[in-house]
PDB file of C-alpha atoms in Angstrom:
ATOM      1  CA  ASP A   4       0.000   0.000   0.000  1.00 52.00           C
ATOM      2  CA  ALA A   5       1.225   3.470  -0.869  1.00 58.00           C
ATOM      3  CA  LYS A   6       2.314   5.857   1.850  1.00 84.00           C
ATOM      4  CA  THR A   7       0.599   9.032   3.045  1.00 91.00           C
ATOM      5  CA  THR A   8       1.995  12.060   4.872  1.00 93.00           C
ATOM      6  CA  GLN A   9      -0.012  14.157   7.317  1.00 95.00           C
ATOM      7  CA  PRO A  10       0.854  16.919   9.806  1.00 96.00           C
ATOM      8  CA  ASN A  11       1.311  15.603  13.328  1.00 95.00           C
ATOM      9  CA  SER A  12      -1.181  17.989  14.871  1.00 97.00           C
ATOM     10  CA  MET A  13      -3.588  20.803  14.077  1.00 97.00           C
ATOM     11  CA  GLU A  14      -5.728  23.146  16.096  1.00 97.00           C
ATOM     12  CA  SER A  15      -9.089  24.684  15.336  1.00 96.00           C
ATOM     13  CA  ASN A  16     -11.640  26.867  17.045  1.00 96.00           C
ATOM     14  CA  GLU A  17     -15.105  25.539  17.673  1.00 96.00           C
ATOM     15  CA  GLU A  18     -17.653  26.204  14.916  1.00 96.00           C
ATOM     16  CA  GLU A  19     -14.952  27.109  12.392  1.00 96.00           C
ATOM     17  CA  PRO A  20     -14.084  25.012   9.320  1.00 96.00           C
ATOM     18  CA  VAL A  21     -11.100  22.689   9.487  1.00 97.00           C
ATOM     19  CA  HIS A  22      -9.004  21.560   6.540  1.00 98.00           C
ATOM     20  CA  LEU A  23      -6.892  18.479   7.213  1.00 98.00           C
ATOM     21  CA  PRO A  24      -4.301  17.865   4.465  1.00 97.00           C
ATOM     22  CA  CYS A  25      -2.843  14.599   3.250  1.00 96.00           C
ATOM     23  CA  ASN A  26      -0.073  14.048   0.717  1.00 95.00           C
ATOM     24  CA  HIS A  27       0.094  10.831  -1.272  1.00 92.00           C
ATOM     25  CA  SER A  28       2.468  11.489  -4.126  1.00 92.00           C
ATOM     26  CA  THR A  29       2.935   7.781  -4.965  1.00 88.00           C
ATOM     27  CA  ILE A  30      -0.767   7.046  -5.324  1.00 88.00           C
ATOM     28  CA  SER A  31      -1.680   4.675  -8.142  1.00 85.00           C
ATOM     29  CA  GLY A  32      -4.678   4.899 -10.430  1.00 85.00           C
ATOM     30  CA  THR A  33      -6.678   2.282  -8.545  1.00 82.00           C
ATOM     31  CA  ASP A  34      -6.020   3.546  -5.004  1.00 86.00           C
ATOM     32  CA  TYR A  35      -8.975   4.838  -3.050  1.00 88.00           C
ATOM     33  CA  ILE A  36      -8.376   7.570  -0.464  1.00 91.00           C
ATOM     34  CA  HIS A  37      -9.939   6.733   2.883  1.00 92.00           C
ATOM     35  CA  TRP A  38     -10.248   8.851   6.027  1.00 95.00           C
ATOM     36  CA  TYR A  39     -10.862   7.475   9.498  1.00 96.00           C
ATOM     37  CA  ARG A  40     -10.821   9.132  12.884  1.00 97.00           C
ATOM     38  CA  GLN A  41     -10.115   7.756  16.330  1.00 95.00           C
ATOM     39  CA  LEU A  42     -11.337   9.171  19.613  1.00 93.00           C
ATOM     40  CA  PRO A  43      -9.343   8.370  22.764  1.00 88.00           C
ATOM     41  CA  SER A  44      -9.562   4.723  23.840  1.00 87.00           C
ATOM     42  CA  GLN A  45     -11.918   3.847  20.981  1.00 92.00           C
ATOM     43  CA  GLY A  46     -11.627   2.052  17.678  1.00 93.00           C
ATOM     44  CA  PRO A  47     -11.280   4.132  14.509  1.00 94.00           C
ATOM     45  CA  GLU A  48     -14.467   5.098  12.727  1.00 95.00           C
ATOM     46  CA  TYR A  49     -14.993   5.639   9.030  1.00 93.00           C
ATOM     47  CA  VAL A  50     -15.334   9.236   7.885  1.00 96.00           C
ATOM     48  CA  ILE A  51     -15.274   9.307   4.099  1.00 95.00           C
ATOM     49  CA  HIS A  52     -13.565   7.892   1.024  1.00 92.00           C
ATOM     50  CA  GLY A  53     -13.157   8.762  -2.637  1.00 92.00           C
ATOM     51  CA  LEU A  54     -11.326   7.920  -5.838  1.00 91.00           C
ATOM     52  CA  THR A  55     -11.167  10.953  -8.123  1.00 92.00           C
ATOM     53  CA  SER A  56     -14.097  13.257  -7.562  1.00 91.00           C
ATOM     54  CA  ASN A  57     -14.816  15.326  -4.489  1.00 93.00           C
ATOM     55  CA  VAL A  58     -17.154  13.606  -2.049  1.00 93.00           C
ATOM     56  CA  ASN A  59     -19.595  14.870   0.547  1.00 94.00           C
ATOM     57  CA  ASN A  60     -21.404  13.094   3.345  1.00 92.00           C
ATOM     58  CA  ARG A  61     -23.048  14.067   6.596  1.00 90.00           C
ATOM     59  CA  MET A  62     -19.763  14.054   8.478  1.00 89.00           C
ATOM     60  CA  ALA A  63     -17.354  15.783   6.128  1.00 95.00           C
ATOM     61  CA  SER A  64     -16.217  16.595   2.609  1.00 97.00           C
ATOM     62  CA  LEU A  65     -13.239  15.185   0.770  1.00 97.00           C
ATOM     63  CA  ALA A  66     -11.472  17.357  -1.768  1.00 97.00           C
ATOM     64  CA  ILE A  67      -9.120  15.463  -4.081  1.00 97.00           C
ATOM     65  CA  ALA A  68      -6.495  17.279  -6.127  1.00 96.00           C
ATOM     66  CA  GLU A  69      -6.718  16.925  -9.878  1.00 95.00           C
ATOM     67  CA  ASP A  70      -3.448  14.937 -10.013  1.00 95.00           C
ATOM     68  CA  ARG A  71      -4.627  12.915  -6.983  1.00 95.00           C
ATOM     69  CA  LYS A  72      -1.314  13.438  -5.199  1.00 95.00           C
ATOM     70  CA  SER A  73      -2.982  15.164  -2.304  1.00 96.00           C
ATOM     71  CA  SER A  74      -6.360  15.429  -0.648  1.00 96.00           C
ATOM     72  CA  THR A  75      -8.043  17.460   2.066  1.00 97.00           C
ATOM     73  CA  LEU A  76     -10.627  16.405   4.599  1.00 98.00           C
ATOM     74  CA  ILE A  77     -12.955  19.286   5.369  1.00 98.00           C
ATOM     75  CA  LEU A  78     -14.993  19.524   8.555  1.00 97.00           C
ATOM     76  CA  HIS A  79     -17.372  22.362   7.870  1.00 95.00           C
ATOM     77  CA  ARG A  80     -18.015  23.399  11.478  1.00 95.00           C
ATOM     78  CA  ALA A  81     -15.741  21.860  14.052  1.00 96.00           C
ATOM     79  CA  THR A  82     -17.269  20.804  17.344  1.00 96.00           C
ATOM     80  CA  LEU A  83     -15.568  19.635  20.532  1.00 95.00           C
ATOM     81  CA  ARG A  84     -16.612  16.081  19.605  1.00 94.00           C
ATOM     82  CA  ASP A  85     -14.471  16.297  16.461  1.00 96.00           C
ATOM     83  CA  ALA A  86     -11.289  16.327  18.545  1.00 97.00           C
ATOM     84  CA  ALA A  87      -9.595  13.092  17.481  1.00 97.00           C
ATOM     85  CA  VAL A  88      -6.727  11.597  15.515  1.00 96.00           C
ATOM     86  CA  TYR A  89      -7.520  11.627  11.791  1.00 97.00           C
ATOM     87  CA  TYR A  90      -5.951   9.026   9.521  1.00 95.00           C
ATOM     88  CA  CYS A  91      -5.588   9.307   5.752  1.00 94.00           C
ATOM     89  CA  ILE A  92      -5.137   5.883   4.143  1.00 90.00           C
ATOM     90  CA  LEU A  93      -4.720   4.593   0.606  1.00 88.00           C
ATOM     91  CA  ARG A  94      -6.219   1.277  -0.340  1.00 81.00           C
ATOM     92  CA  ASP A  95      -5.879  -0.512  -3.667  1.00 70.00           C
ATOM     93  CA  ASN A  96      -7.935  -3.192  -5.294  1.00 61.00           C
ATOM     94  CA  TYR A  97      -5.393  -5.896  -4.574  1.00 60.00           C
ATOM     95  CA  GLY A  98      -4.314  -5.205  -1.028  1.00 58.00           C
ATOM     96  CA  GLN A  99      -6.858  -6.210   1.538  1.00 60.00           C
ATOM     97  CA  ASN A 100      -5.146  -4.610   4.495  1.00 65.00           C
ATOM     98  CA  PHE A 101      -5.310  -1.020   5.692  1.00 71.00           C
ATOM     99  CA  VAL A 102      -1.957   0.609   6.476  1.00 75.00           C
ATOM    100  CA  PHE A 103      -2.228   3.325   9.120  1.00 81.00           C
ATOM    101  CA  GLY A 104       0.305   6.091   9.650  1.00 81.00           C
ATOM    102  CA  PRO A 105       0.497   8.210  12.824  1.00 85.00           C
ATOM    103  CA  GLY A 106      -2.318  10.507  11.615  1.00 93.00           C
ATOM    104  CA  THR A 107      -3.113  14.122  12.559  1.00 96.00           C
ATOM    105  CA  ARG A 108      -4.201  14.928  16.097  1.00 96.00           C
ATOM    106  CA  LEU A 109      -6.909  17.594  15.859  1.00 97.00           C
ATOM    107  CA  SER A 110      -7.575  19.779  18.884  1.00 97.00           C
ATOM    108  CA  VAL A 111     -10.748  21.883  18.968  1.00 97.00           C
ATOM    109  CA  LEU A 112     -10.736  24.929  21.209  1.00 96.00           C
ATOM    110  CA  PRO A 113     -13.976  26.242  22.729  1.00 93.00           C
TER     111      PRO A 113
ATOM    112  CA  ASP B  24     -27.819  -3.726  14.783  1.00 63.00           C
ATOM    113  CA  GLY B  25     -24.867  -5.030  12.789  1.00 70.00           C
ATOM    114  CA  GLY B  26     -21.431  -4.469  14.137  1.00 92.00           C
ATOM    115  CA  ILE B  27     -18.161  -5.840  15.371  1.00 95.00           C
ATOM    116  CA  THR B  28     -17.658  -6.814  19.005  1.00 96.00           C
ATOM    117  CA  GLN B  29     -14.435  -7.264  20.903  1.00 97.00           C
ATOM    118  CA  SER B  30     -14.189  -8.792  24.331  1.00 94.00           C
ATOM    119  CA  PRO B  31     -13.092  -8.284  26.972  1.00 94.00           C
ATOM    120  CA  LYS B  32     -12.566  -4.535  27.054  1.00 94.00           C
ATOM    121  CA  TYR B  33      -9.761  -4.850  29.617  1.00 95.00           C
ATOM    122  CA  LEU B  34      -7.538  -7.884  30.115  1.00 94.00           C
ATOM    123  CA  PHE B  35      -4.718  -8.564  32.535  1.00 93.00           C
ATOM    124  CA  ARG B  36      -2.200 -11.299  31.959  1.00 90.00           C
ATOM    125  CA  LYS B  37       0.649 -12.668  33.959  1.00 91.00           C
ATOM    126  CA  GLU B  38       3.994 -12.990  32.262  1.00 89.00           C
ATOM    127  CA  GLY B  39       4.423 -16.348  30.564  1.00 88.00           C
ATOM    128  CA  GLN B  40       0.702 -16.913  29.996  1.00 91.00           C
ATOM    129  CA  ASN B  41      -1.135 -17.139  26.713  1.00 94.00           C
ATOM    130  CA  VAL B  42      -4.313 -15.114  26.381  1.00 95.00           C
ATOM    131  CA  THR B  43      -7.013 -15.043  23.707  1.00 96.00           C
ATOM    132  CA  LEU B  44      -8.861 -11.915  22.562  1.00 97.00           C
ATOM    133  CA  SER B  45     -12.281 -12.351  21.009  1.00 97.00           C
ATOM    134  CA  CYS B  46     -13.577 -10.629  17.865  1.00 98.00           C
ATOM    135  CA  GLU B  47     -17.033 -11.313  16.448  1.00 97.00           C
ATOM    136  CA  GLN B  48     -18.881  -9.602  13.592  1.00 97.00           C
ATOM    137  CA  ASN B  49     -22.429  -9.953  12.277  1.00 95.00           C
ATOM    138  CA  LEU B  50     -21.901  -7.836   9.163  1.00 93.00           C
ATOM    139  CA  ASN B  51     -21.388 -10.855   6.885  1.00 92.00           C
ATOM    140  CA  HIS B  52     -17.941  -9.477   6.077  1.00 91.00           C
ATOM    141  CA  ASP B  53     -15.380 -11.726   4.464  1.00 89.00           C
ATOM    142  CA  ALA B  54     -12.192  -9.976   5.596  1.00 90.00           C
ATOM    143  CA  MET B  55     -11.111  -9.474   9.202  1.00 92.00           C
ATOM    144  CA  TYR B  56      -8.029  -7.824  10.686  1.00 93.00           C
ATOM    145  CA  TRP B  57      -6.119  -7.493  13.933  1.00 96.00           C
ATOM    146  CA  TYR B  58      -4.128  -4.370  14.780  1.00 95.00           C
ATOM    147  CA  ARG B  59      -1.968  -3.360  17.688  1.00 96.00           C
ATOM    148  CA  GLN B  60      -1.726   0.226  18.911  1.00 95.00           C
ATOM    149  CA  ASP B  61       0.863   1.525  21.352  1.00 93.00           C
ATOM    150  CA  PRO B  62       0.419   4.859  23.178  1.00 88.00           C
ATOM    151  CA  GLY B  63       0.645   7.838  20.828  1.00 83.00           C
ATOM    152  CA  GLN B  64       1.223   5.602  17.820  1.00 85.00           C
ATOM    153  CA  GLY B  65      -0.737   4.531  14.774  1.00 86.00           C
ATOM    154  CA  LEU B  66      -2.135   1.063  14.164  1.00 90.00           C
ATOM    155  CA  ARG B  67       0.132  -1.802  13.150  1.00 91.00           C
ATOM    156  CA  LEU B  68      -1.215  -4.868  11.371  1.00 91.00           C
ATOM    157  CA  ILE B  69      -0.765  -8.210  13.131  1.00 95.00           C
ATOM    158  CA  TYR B  70      -2.805 -10.659  11.013  1.00 95.00           C
ATOM    159  CA  TYR B  71      -5.591 -10.529   8.482  1.00 91.00           C
ATOM    160  CA  SER B  72      -7.949 -13.059   6.975  1.00 92.00           C
ATOM    161  CA  GLN B  73      -9.798 -12.762   3.681  1.00 88.00           C
ATOM    162  CA  ILE B  74     -11.799 -16.000   3.857  1.00 90.00           C
ATOM    163  CA  VAL B  75     -12.557 -18.768   6.317  1.00 94.00           C
ATOM    164  CA  ASN B  76      -9.640 -21.107   7.090  1.00 95.00           C
ATOM    165  CA  ASP B  77      -7.115 -18.726   5.568  1.00 94.00           C
ATOM    166  CA  PHE B  78      -5.084 -15.910   7.111  1.00 94.00           C
ATOM    167  CA  GLN B  79      -1.947 -13.918   6.380  1.00 92.00           C
ATOM    168  CA  LYS B  80       0.757 -12.414   8.571  1.00 93.00           C
ATOM    169  CA  GLY B  81       0.914  -8.674   8.887  1.00 91.00           C
ATOM    170  CA  ASP B  82       3.887  -6.533   9.840  1.00 89.00           C
ATOM    171  CA  ILE B  83       4.212  -7.696  13.466  1.00 94.00           C
ATOM    172  CA  ALA B  84       2.904 -11.286  13.597  1.00 96.00           C
ATOM    173  CA  GLU B  85       5.667 -12.711  15.793  1.00 96.00           C
ATOM    174  CA  GLY B  86       4.326 -13.865  19.154  1.00 96.00           C
ATOM    175  CA  TYR B  87       0.717 -13.914  17.967  1.00 97.00           C
ATOM    176  CA  SER B  88      -1.540 -16.560  16.453  1.00 97.00           C
ATOM    177  CA  VAL B  89      -5.023 -16.506  14.935  1.00 98.00           C
ATOM    178  CA  SER B  90      -7.685 -18.843  13.613  1.00 97.00           C
ATOM    179  CA  ARG B  91     -10.622 -18.334  11.258  1.00 97.00           C
ATOM    180  CA  GLU B  92     -12.906 -21.330  11.615  1.00 97.00           C
ATOM    181  CA  LYS B  93     -16.086 -19.297  11.144  1.00 97.00           C
ATOM    182  CA  LYS B  94     -16.794 -16.270   9.012  1.00 96.00           C
ATOM    183  CA  GLU B  95     -18.054 -14.347  12.031  1.00 97.00           C
ATOM    184  CA  SER B  96     -15.113 -14.962  14.338  1.00 98.00           C
ATOM    185  CA  PHE B  97     -11.393 -14.139  14.269  1.00 98.00           C
ATOM    186  CA  PRO B  98      -9.808 -14.704  17.691  1.00 98.00           C
ATOM    187  CA  LEU B  99      -6.270 -13.534  18.434  1.00 98.00           C
ATOM    188  CA  THR B 100      -3.981 -15.385  20.842  1.00 97.00           C
ATOM    189  CA  VAL B 101      -1.152 -13.461  22.415  1.00 96.00           C
ATOM    190  CA  THR B 102       1.442 -16.069  23.283  1.00 94.00           C
ATOM    191  CA  SER B 103       4.207 -16.030  25.841  1.00 90.00           C
ATOM    192  CA  ALA B 104       6.618 -15.521  22.947  1.00 89.00           C
ATOM    193  CA  GLN B 105       5.374 -11.945  22.526  1.00 90.00           C
ATOM    194  CA  LYS B 106       7.949  -9.979  24.498  1.00 88.00           C
ATOM    195  CA  ASN B 107       6.013  -6.764  24.971  1.00 91.00           C
ATOM    196  CA  PRO B 108       2.298  -7.568  24.771  1.00 94.00           C
ATOM    197  CA  THR B 109       0.939  -4.614  26.740  1.00 95.00           C
ATOM    198  CA  ALA B 110      -1.016  -2.603  24.156  1.00 96.00           C
ATOM    199  CA  PHE B 111      -4.436  -1.683  22.777  1.00 96.00           C
ATOM    200  CA  TYR B 112      -5.702  -4.327  20.332  1.00 97.00           C
ATOM    201  CA  LEU B 113      -8.205  -3.527  17.609  1.00 97.00           C
ATOM    202  CA  CYS B 114     -10.168  -5.830  15.363  1.00 97.00           C
ATOM    203  CA  ALA B 115     -11.713  -4.722  12.070  1.00 93.00           C
ATOM    204  CA  SER B 116     -13.723  -6.183   9.210  1.00 92.00           C
ATOM    205  CA  THR B 117     -14.517  -5.274   5.616  1.00 88.00           C
ATOM    206  CA  ALA B 118     -16.684  -6.664   2.894  1.00 83.00           C
ATOM    207  CA  TRP B 119     -14.911  -8.460   0.079  1.00 69.00           C
ATOM    208  CA  GLY B 120     -14.658  -6.597  -3.164  1.00 60.00           C
ATOM    209  CA  GLY B 121     -11.957  -4.046  -3.363  1.00 58.00           C
ATOM    210  CA  SER B 122     -10.763  -0.808  -1.993  1.00 61.00           C
ATOM    211  CA  GLY B 123     -13.998   1.136  -2.109  1.00 64.00           C
ATOM    212  CA  THR B 124     -15.436  -0.537   0.957  1.00 77.00           C
ATOM    213  CA  GLU B 125     -15.164   0.920   4.421  1.00 85.00           C
ATOM    214  CA  ALA B 126     -13.752  -0.875   7.430  1.00 88.00           C
ATOM    215  CA  PHE B 127     -15.629  -1.327  10.668  1.00 91.00           C
ATOM    216  CA  PHE B 128     -13.661  -1.438  13.905  1.00 94.00           C
ATOM    217  CA  GLY B 129     -14.408  -2.872  17.304  1.00 96.00           C
ATOM    218  CA  GLN B 130     -13.967  -0.842  20.461  1.00 95.00           C
ATOM    219  CA  GLY B 131     -10.711  -2.535  21.317  1.00 96.00           C
ATOM    220  CA  THR B 132      -9.210  -4.648  24.078  1.00 97.00           C
ATOM    221  CA  ARG B 133      -6.614  -3.121  26.356  1.00 96.00           C
ATOM    222  CA  LEU B 134      -4.156  -5.829  27.416  1.00 96.00           C
ATOM    223  CA  THR B 135      -1.854  -5.295  30.360  1.00 95.00           C
ATOM    224  CA  VAL B 136       0.836  -7.695  31.477  1.00 91.00           C
ATOM    225  CA  VAL B 137       1.262  -7.739  35.246  1.00 86.00           C
TER     226      VAL B 137
END
């Protein structure tokens, strides 16, 4: 599985948008971009995933660069419950395992 | 409700003992995974299984063993050969069929060697 690079930590104010970046310069044409988040002492939970086009769901939006070498997870209005570690992961059609990096620790300030 | 269940939530083990962590899913998922997480670190893959009676080693399989006798169950045994077993263990499952499917995770088992 290809590697991703994320900032170690980010900070946001409550009710403001948050843009979490992810670089994946070695992404292949069949790799999907997945985002998960993990609250303290809990298992990761799915946030969103996409292949080429931008994606929206009730939790977040995923903006994918045209060359697919980077992507951004967008939380439109951060809440205190969004404070978590966010993982950006690439997954291809052949590999059945998810490879997790250290992720980005998001702090949300009231 | 469908989901993935890990038990127990907390587990204490004496040095030299084997211990088995349970993972059950009722999502009809084909693939199941075990990860280990140390404090402040990401998840590292121990074992994964794509179908019943078949499993593959991940990055840190030494000192661990698994079985996949039923589609719903993927227990992990931490053996006495694992030198530093104290960690947070997470089980996950996905449907078969490629990279567009999301993974579901259990709530984890925190293992402490005493």
